[in-house]
Structure formats: structure tokens, C-alpha cells
Coordinates of C-alpha atoms in Angstrom, one line a residue:
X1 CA 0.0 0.0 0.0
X2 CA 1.4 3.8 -0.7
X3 CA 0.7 6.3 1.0
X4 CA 1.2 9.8 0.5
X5 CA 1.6 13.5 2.4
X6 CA 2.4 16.5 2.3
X7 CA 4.2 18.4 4.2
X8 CA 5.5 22.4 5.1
X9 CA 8.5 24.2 5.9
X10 CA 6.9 26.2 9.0
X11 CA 6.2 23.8 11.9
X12 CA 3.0 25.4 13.1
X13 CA 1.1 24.3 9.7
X14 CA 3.5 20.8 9.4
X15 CA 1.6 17.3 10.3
X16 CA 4.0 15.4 7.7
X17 CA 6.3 14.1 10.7
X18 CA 2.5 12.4 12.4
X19 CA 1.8 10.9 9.0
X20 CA 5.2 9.3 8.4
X21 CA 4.7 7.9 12.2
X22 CA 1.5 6.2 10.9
X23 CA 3.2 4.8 7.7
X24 CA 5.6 3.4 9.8
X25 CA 3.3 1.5 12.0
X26 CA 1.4 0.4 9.3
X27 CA 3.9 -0.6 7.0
X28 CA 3.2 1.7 3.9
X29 CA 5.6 2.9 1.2
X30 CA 5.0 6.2 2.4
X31 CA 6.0 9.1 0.0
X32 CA 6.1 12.8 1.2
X33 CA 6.4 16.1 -0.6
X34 CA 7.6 19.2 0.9
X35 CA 5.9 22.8 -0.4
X36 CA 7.6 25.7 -1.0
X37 CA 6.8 28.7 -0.8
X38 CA 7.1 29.9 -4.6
X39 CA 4.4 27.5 -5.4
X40 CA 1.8 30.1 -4.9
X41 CA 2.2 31.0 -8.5
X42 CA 0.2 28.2 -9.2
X43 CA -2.9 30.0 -8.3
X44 CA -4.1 30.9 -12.0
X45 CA -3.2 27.3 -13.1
X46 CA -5.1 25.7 -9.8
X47 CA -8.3 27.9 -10.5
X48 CA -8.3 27.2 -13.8
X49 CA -8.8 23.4 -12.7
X50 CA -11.5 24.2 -10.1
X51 CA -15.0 23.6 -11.0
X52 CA -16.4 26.3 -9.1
X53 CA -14.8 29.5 -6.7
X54 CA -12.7 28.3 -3.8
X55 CA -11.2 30.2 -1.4
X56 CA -9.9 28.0 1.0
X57 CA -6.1 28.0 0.6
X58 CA -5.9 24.0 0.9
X59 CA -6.2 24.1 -2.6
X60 CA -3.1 24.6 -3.0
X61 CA -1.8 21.5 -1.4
X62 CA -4.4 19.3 -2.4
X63 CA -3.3 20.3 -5.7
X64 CA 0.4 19.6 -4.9
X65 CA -0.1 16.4 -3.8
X66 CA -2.5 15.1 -6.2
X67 CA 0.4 15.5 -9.1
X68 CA 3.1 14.2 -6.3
X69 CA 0.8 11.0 -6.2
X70 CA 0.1 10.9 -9.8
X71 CA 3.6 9.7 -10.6
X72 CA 3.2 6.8 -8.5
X73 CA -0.6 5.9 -8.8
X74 CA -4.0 6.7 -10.6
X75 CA -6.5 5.9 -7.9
X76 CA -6.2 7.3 -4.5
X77 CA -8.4 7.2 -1.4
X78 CA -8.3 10.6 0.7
X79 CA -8.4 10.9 4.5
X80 CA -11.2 14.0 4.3
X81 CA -13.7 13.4 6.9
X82 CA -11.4 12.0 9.8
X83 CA -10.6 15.0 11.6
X84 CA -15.1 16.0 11.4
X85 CA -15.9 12.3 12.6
X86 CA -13.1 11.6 15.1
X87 CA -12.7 15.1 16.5
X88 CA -8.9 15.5 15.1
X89 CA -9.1 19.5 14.6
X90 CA -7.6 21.6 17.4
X91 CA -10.5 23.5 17.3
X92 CA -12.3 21.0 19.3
X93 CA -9.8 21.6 22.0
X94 CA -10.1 25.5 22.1
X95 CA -14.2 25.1 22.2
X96 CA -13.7 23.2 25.5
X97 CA -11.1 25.7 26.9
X98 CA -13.2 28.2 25.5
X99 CA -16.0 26.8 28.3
X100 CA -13.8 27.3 31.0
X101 CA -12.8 30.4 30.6
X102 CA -16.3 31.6 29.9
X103 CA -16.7 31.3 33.4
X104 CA -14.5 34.1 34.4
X105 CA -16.4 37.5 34.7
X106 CA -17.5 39.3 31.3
X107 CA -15.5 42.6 32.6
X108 CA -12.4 40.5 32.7
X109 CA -12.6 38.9 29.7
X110 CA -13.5 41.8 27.7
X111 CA -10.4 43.2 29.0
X112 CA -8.6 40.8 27.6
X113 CA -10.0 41.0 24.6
X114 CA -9.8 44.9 24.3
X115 CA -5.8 43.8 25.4
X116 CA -5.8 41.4 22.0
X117 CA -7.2 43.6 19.8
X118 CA -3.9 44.8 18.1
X119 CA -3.2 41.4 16.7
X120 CA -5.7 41.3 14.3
X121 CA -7.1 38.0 12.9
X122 CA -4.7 38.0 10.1
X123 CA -1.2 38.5 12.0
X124 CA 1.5 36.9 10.7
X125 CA 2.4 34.4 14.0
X126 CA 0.0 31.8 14.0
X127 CA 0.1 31.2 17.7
X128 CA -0.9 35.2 17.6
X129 CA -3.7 34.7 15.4
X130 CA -5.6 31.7 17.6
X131 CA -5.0 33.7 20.8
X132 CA -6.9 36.7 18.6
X133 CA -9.8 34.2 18.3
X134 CA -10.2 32.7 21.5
X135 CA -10.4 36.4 23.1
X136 CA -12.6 37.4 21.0
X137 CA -14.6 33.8 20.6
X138 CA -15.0 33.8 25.2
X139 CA -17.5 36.7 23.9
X140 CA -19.6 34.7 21.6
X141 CA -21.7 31.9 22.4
X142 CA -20.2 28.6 22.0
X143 CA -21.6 28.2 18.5
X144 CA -20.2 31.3 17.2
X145 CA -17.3 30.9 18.7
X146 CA -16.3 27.7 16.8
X147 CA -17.3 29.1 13.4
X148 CA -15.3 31.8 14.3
X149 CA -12.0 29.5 14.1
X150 CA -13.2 29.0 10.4
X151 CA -13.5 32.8 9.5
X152 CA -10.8 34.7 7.6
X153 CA -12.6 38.1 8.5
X154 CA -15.1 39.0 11.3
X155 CA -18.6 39.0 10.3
X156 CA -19.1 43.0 10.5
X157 CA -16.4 43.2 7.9
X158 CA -17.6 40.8 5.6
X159 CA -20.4 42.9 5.2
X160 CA -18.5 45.9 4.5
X161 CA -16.9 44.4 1.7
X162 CA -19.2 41.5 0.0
X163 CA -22.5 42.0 -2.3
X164 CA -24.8 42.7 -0.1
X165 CA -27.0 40.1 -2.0
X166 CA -25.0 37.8 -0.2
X167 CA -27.0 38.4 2.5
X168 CA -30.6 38.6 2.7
X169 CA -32.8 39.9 5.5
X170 CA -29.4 41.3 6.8
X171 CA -28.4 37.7 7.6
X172 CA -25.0 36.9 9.3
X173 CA -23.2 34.0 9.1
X174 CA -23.6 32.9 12.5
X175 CA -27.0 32.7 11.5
X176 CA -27.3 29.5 9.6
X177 CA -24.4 27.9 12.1
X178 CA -27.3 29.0 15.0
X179 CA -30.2 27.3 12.5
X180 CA -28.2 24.3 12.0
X181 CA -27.4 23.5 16.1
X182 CA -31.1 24.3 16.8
X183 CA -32.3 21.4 15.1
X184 CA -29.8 19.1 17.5
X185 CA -30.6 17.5 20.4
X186 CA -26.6 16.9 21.3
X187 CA -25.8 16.4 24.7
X188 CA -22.0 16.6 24.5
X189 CA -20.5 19.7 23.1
X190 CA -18.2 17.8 21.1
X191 CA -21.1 16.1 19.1
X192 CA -22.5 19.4 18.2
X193 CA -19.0 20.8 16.6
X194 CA -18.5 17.9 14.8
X195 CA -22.0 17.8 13.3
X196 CA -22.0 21.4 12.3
X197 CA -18.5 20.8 11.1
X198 CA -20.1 18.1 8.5
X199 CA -22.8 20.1 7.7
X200 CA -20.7 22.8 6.9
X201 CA -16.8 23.0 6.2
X202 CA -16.6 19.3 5.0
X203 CA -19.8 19.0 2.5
X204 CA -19.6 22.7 1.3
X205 CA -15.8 23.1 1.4
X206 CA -13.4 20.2 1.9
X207 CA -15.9 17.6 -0.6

């Protein structure tokens, strides 16, 4: 059996090193392909290929390692799905901490928030940008706050700068996330993410 990843220079983004740990105990002919940064001038040639708009920036190694496996093989079975099914995203982990600290007084955490503001959500320290979304997230309601991990730019700002037919009845995007967990009768937290996770990100995204 082969198996194949993909892998990145900056160890924040990296999982290449938990993959080849799997191969090993499995026994695969493992392959891995490192991406560089100069790839990005792919872009018009990978949009060219896409069927519809995409602007989730896993394209770009998806795309990568498709043509790193196509030397090797024709047929290959992905591993999208795992992370929505068996709770793999760190996400998950920053909804529960996210419960905790919600239990600290609002003055305090809005403090901390006001204290974060200066980072931004798009600040080039990764570690920087998560810490940005969990202050801001202890002020949204657990819902909110995990779509919020997903979200490139705040809501407010989205509307500033996209068609406003994109929204109708002045609709946010919490909004259908809220829809969605209202038809649940979850019990665990956890359940919840993960079921608005393959409602969402991996049948409208990832698939």
C-alpha cells in the first residue's frame, strides 16, 4: 500500500512528521512532498482546474499532492472526513477551553479582549492569530465561537466588503451555524461541533 503527504517548511502548519509515524506503523511505502513557498504561483493554473470558486487556501496542497501521487498511482483514497468524525481539529480543543474560561467575569474577559485587539485576525504568528480568536470567541456563544475558528474576516467586515445580496434579510453567518445547532438535540458539546463541522466546512468546502 502507498501512502502519501504533504508536508510544510513552517512547523506550526506541518503534520508530515505524524503521518510518516503512521506509515511506519502500518507498514506503507510512504512518499512525502515538501511545499515551497514559490508554489503560490500556481494559483491561475489551480483555479483554472476548479470547478467552481474556492477560497480555502488547501487548494493549494491538495493540488500539490494530487500530481506528487500521480507519478506513482492513478486511484487514490483521501483521509477527508477523519478529523469532522473523530474530532482530530484543534479546534475542538479551544471550544472546551473556551468553556472554561467563559466562566470568568464578562469585565475581565472583555479586557482581555480589548488587550488582543492589536493582533488582528490576520497577524503573521500563528500562535498570535488563535490567541486573537479565542479572546474574542470567550464573547460569543459557544456556536459562534467555533465558526469563528473557520472565519478569515469578522462577520461585520464581511459585510463591508461583500455584495450585499449575499446576505438577505441582513443575515449573518452565525445565523445558519445557529439554524443548524437548533435542530440538535446533542448532549455533549463535542457532538455538536462535529455535526456542524459536516454540515458545513466538509460537505460545502473540503468535498
Amino acid at each position: 500500500i502507498h501512502t502519501f503527504s504533504i508536508g510544510f517548511n513552517d512547523s506550526a502548519l506541518d503534520e508530515s512528521q505524524q503521518a510518516k509515524r503512521i506509515a511506519q506503523y502500518f507498514g506503507t511505502q510512504h512518499h512525502e512532498f515538501i511545499a515551497q513557498p514559490e508554489y503560490v504561483d500556481l494559483l491561475p493554473k489551480i483555479i483554472w482546474h476548479s470547478d467552481e470558486p474556492c477560497a480555502d487556501p488547501s487548494c493549494f496542497p491538495s493540488y500539490l499532492l494530487s500530481k506528487f501521487a500521480k507519478d506513482h498511482i492513478t486511484v487514490a483514497l483521501t483521509g477527508d472526513g477523519g478529523d469532522e468524525f473523530f474530532g482530530g481539529y484543534n479546534s475542538y480543543t479551544a471550544d472546551k477551553s473556551l468553556d472554561y474560561f467563559r466562566n470568568a467575569p464578562l469585565y475581565l474577559r472583555k479586557i482581555f479582549c480589548q488587550l488582543s485587539s492589536w493582533i488582528g485576525p490576520n497577524h503573521v504568528s500563528p500562535l498570535l492569530r488563535r490567541w486573537f480568536k479565542f479572546m474574542n470567541g470567550s464573547l460569543l456563544s459557544s456556536v459562534e465561537a467555533h465558526l469563528n475558528w473557520s472565519l478569515n474576516i469578522s462577520s461585520p467586515s464581511a459585510h463591508l466588503i461583500l455584495n450585499k445580496q449575499l446576505f438577505p434579510n441582513n443575515h449573518l453567518p452565525y445565523d445558519y451555524f445557529n439554524q443548524l445547532s437548533k435542530k440538535t438535540q446533542f448532549i455533549q458539546p463535542l457532538d455538536l461541533m462535529m455535526y456542524l463541522d459536516q454540515k458545513t466546512y466538509l460537505a460545502q468546502d473540503i468535498l
